[in-house]
CSV table of C-alpha atoms in Angstrom, one decimal:
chain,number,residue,atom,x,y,z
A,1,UNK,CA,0.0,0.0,0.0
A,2,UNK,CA,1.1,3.3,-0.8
A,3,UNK,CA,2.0,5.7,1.7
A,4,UNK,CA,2.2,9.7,1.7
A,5,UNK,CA,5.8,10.9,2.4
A,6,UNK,CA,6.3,13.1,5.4
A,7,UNK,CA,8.2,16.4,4.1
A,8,UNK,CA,10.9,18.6,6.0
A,9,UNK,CA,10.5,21.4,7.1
A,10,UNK,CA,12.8,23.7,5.5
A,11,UNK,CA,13.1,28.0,6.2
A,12,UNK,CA,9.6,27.5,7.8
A,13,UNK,CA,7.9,25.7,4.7
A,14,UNK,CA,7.2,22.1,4.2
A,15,UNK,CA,9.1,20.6,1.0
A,16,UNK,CA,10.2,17.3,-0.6
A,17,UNK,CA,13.4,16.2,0.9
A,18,UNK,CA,15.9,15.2,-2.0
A,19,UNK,CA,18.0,12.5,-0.4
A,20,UNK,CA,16.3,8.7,0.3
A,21,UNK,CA,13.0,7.8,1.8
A,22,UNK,CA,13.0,6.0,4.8
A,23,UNK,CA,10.7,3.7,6.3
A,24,UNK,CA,9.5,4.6,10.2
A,25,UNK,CA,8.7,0.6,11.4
A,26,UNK,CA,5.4,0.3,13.3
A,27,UNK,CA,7.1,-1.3,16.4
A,28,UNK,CA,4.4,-3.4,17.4
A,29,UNK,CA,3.7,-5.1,14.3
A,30,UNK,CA,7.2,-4.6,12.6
A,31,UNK,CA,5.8,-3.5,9.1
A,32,UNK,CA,6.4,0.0,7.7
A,33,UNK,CA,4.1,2.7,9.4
A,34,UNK,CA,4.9,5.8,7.9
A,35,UNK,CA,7.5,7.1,4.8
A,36,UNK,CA,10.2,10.6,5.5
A,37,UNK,CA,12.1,12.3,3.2
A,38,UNK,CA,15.6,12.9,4.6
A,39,UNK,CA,17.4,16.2,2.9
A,40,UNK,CA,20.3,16.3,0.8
A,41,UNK,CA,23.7,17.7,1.3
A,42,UNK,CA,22.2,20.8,-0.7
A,43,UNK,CA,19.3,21.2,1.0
A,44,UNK,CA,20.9,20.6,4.6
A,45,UNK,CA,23.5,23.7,3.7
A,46,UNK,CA,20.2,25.6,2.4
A,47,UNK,CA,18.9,25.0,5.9
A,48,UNK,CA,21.7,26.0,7.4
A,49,UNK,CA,21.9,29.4,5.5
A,50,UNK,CA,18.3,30.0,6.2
A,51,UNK,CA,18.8,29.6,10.0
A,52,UNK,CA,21.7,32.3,10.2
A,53,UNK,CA,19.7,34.8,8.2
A,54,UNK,CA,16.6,33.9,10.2
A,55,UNK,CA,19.3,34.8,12.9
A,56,UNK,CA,20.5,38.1,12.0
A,57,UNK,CA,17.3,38.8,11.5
A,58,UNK,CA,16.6,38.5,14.9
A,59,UNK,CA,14.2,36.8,17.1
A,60,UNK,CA,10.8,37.9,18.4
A,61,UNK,CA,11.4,39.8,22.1
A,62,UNK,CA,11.2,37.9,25.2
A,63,UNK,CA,7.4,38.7,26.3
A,64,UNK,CA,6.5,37.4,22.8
A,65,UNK,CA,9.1,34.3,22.3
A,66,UNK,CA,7.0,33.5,26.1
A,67,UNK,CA,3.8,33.8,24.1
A,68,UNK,CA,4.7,31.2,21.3
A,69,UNK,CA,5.7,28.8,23.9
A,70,UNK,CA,2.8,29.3,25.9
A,71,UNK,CA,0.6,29.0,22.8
A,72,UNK,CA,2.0,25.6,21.4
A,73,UNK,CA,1.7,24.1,25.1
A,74,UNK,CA,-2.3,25.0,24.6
A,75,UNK,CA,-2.1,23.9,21.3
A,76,UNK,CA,-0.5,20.8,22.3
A,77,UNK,CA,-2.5,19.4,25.1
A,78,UNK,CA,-5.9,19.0,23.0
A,79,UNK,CA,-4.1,16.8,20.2
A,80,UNK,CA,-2.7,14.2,22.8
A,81,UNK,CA,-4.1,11.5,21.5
A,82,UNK,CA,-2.9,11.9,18.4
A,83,UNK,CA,0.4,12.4,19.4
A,84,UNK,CA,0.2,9.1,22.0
A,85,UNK,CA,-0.7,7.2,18.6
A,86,UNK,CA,2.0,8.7,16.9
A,87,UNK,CA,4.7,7.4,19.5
A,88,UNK,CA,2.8,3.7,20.1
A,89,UNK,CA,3.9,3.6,16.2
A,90,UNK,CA,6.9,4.8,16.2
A,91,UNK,CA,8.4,4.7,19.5
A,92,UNK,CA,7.1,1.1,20.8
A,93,UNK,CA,5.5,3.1,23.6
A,94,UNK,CA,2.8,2.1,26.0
A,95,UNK,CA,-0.5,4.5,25.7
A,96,UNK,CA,0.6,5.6,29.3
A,97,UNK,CA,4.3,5.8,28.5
A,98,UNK,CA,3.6,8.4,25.5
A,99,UNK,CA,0.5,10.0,27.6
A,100,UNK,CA,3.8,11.0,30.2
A,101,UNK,CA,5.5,12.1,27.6
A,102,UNK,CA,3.3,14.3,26.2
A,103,UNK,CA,2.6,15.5,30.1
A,104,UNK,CA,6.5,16.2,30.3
A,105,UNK,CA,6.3,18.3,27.2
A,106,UNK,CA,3.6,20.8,28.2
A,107,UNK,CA,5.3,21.0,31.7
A,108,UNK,CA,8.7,21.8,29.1
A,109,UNK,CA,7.1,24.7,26.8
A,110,UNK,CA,5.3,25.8,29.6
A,111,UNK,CA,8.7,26.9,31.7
A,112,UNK,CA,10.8,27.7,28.5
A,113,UNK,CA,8.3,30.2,28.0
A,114,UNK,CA,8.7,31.7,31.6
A,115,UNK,CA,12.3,31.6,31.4
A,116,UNK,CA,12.0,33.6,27.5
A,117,UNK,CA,11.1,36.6,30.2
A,118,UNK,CA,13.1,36.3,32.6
A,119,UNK,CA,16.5,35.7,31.3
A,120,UNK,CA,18.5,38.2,32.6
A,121,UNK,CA,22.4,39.3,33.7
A,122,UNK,CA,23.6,40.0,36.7
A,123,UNK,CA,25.2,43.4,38.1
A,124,UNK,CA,28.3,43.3,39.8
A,125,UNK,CA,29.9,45.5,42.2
A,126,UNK,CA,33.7,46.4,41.4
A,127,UNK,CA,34.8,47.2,45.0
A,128,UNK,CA,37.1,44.6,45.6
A,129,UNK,CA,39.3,45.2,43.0
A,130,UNK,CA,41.5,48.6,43.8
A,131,UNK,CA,39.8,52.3,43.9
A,132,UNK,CA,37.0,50.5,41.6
A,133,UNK,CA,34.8,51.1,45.2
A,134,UNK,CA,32.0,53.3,43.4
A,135,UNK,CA,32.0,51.3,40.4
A,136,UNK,CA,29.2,48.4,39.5
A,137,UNK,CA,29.3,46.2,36.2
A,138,UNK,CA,27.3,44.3,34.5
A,139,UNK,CA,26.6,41.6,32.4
A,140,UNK,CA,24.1,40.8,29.8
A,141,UNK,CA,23.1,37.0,28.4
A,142,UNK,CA,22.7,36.8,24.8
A,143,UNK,CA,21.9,34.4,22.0
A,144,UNK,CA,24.4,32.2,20.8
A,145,UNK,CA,23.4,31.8,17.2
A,146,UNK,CA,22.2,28.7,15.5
A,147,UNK,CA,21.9,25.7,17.5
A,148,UNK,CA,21.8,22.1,16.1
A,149,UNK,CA,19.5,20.0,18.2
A,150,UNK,CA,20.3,16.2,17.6
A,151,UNK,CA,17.6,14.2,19.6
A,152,UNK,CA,17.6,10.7,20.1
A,153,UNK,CA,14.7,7.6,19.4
A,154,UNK,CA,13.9,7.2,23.3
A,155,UNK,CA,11.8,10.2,24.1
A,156,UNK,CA,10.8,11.4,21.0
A,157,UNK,CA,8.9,14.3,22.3
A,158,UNK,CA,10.0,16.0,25.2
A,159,UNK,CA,14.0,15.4,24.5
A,160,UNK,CA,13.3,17.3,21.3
A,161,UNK,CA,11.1,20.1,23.3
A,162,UNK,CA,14.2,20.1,25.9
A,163,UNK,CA,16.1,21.3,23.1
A,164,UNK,CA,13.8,23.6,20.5
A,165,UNK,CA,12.1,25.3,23.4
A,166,UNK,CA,15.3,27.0,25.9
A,167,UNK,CA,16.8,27.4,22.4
A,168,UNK,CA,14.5,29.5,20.9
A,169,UNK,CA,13.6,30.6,24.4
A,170,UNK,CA,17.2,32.6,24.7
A,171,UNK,CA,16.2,33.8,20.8
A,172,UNK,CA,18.0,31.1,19.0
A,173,UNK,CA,17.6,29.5,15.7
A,174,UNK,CA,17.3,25.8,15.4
A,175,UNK,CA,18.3,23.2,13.5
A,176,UNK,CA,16.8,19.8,14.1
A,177,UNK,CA,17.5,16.9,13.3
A,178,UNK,CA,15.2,13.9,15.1
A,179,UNK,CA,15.7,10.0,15.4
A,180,UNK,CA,15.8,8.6,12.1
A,181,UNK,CA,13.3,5.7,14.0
A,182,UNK,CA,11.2,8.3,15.8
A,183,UNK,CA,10.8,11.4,13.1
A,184,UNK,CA,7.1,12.0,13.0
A,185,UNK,CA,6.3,12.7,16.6
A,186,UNK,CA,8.8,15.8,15.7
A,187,UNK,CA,7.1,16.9,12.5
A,188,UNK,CA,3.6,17.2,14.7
A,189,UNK,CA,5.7,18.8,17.1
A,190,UNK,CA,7.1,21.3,14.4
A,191,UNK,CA,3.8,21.6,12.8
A,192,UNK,CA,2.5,23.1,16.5
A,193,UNK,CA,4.9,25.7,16.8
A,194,UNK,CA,4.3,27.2,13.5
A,195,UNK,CA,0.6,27.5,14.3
A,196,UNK,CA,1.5,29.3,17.8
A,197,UNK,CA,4.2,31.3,16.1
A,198,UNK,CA,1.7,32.1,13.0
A,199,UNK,CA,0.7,35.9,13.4
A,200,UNK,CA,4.1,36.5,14.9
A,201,UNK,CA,5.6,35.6,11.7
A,202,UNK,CA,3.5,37.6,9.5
A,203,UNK,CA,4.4,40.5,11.7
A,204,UNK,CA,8.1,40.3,11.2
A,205,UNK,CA,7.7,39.7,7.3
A,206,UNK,CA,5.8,43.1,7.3
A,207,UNK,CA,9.1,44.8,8.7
């Protein structure tokens, strides 16, 4: 039977991968559940490119990076079930295994989003080095760049939110590249954020 193949998500549009198809096994009945593009060398140095504009562009301010988060956590809990079904396939989990994990997640985007508003530096009084007694200083946390997230088959969902959400949290770009046995639960994953990031991203394309 033919399936659809799952597409990458590329500078924030879906597109047919260029390298091989892969095969994600149903692990309880050990027959193919679901076909993914993978990228090719081409298309993984496109995404790179994209993610250092998307950098230098510069990411949405903390209150609204907190927003997104908060937004794709309430996104998120109604389509549980559809995301426990997606990990039974893929992942081999039990329905209360991937029910946990799902929990795990919300808790995740919940406090990356509080964190987004709080990050902060730190002042520093001078006064124990010499005649520096009425001085302070101060420091200031900034993003690092582009981050590349490489999660792992185990806990396809909330390892992957672990990583996305303090990344983009501290105004990050990401780069991610999920299990090659668990990538769907990522895709659904991806496909929640852009929905909480939506009006936000039309607001940045009109600067």
């Amino acid at each position: 039977m033919a399936m659809n193949l799952q597409p990458l998500l590329a500078d924030g549009q879906w597109v047919a991968g260029q390298g091989v198809a892969l095969s994600v096994v149903d692990k309880y009945r050990l027959v193919p559940g679901a076909q993914v593009s993978t990228a090719s060398r081409e298309q993984v140095e496109q995404a790179v490119s994209a993610a250092h504009a998307a950098f230098r562009r510069g990411a949405p301010g903390p209150y609204d990076r907190g927003t997104i988060l908060e937004r794709a956590s309430a996104l998120l809990e109604p389509r549980t079930d559809d995301f426990v079904r997606t990990m039974q396939m893929e992942a081999g989990f039990t329905q209360s295994d991937a029910a946990g994990e799902v929990r795990r997640c919300l808790q995740t985007l919940k406090l990356s989003a509080e964190e987004a508003r709080r990050l902060a530096g730190d002042v520093i009084p001078l006064a124990g080095a010499p005649q520096q007694g009425a001085r302070m200083g101060f420091t200031l946390r900034v993003p690092l760049g582009v981050v590349l997230a490489i999660t792992p088959f185990n806990s396809p969902l909330n390892t992957v939110a672990h990583k996305i959400a303090p990344a983009f949290a501290a105004g990050n770009a990401v780069i991610l590249k999920p299990a090659s046995a668990t990538p769907l639960t990522a895709c659904k994953l991806a496909e929640v954020l852009i929905e909480a990031s939506s009006d936000m991203i039309v607001k940045l394309q009109k600067l």
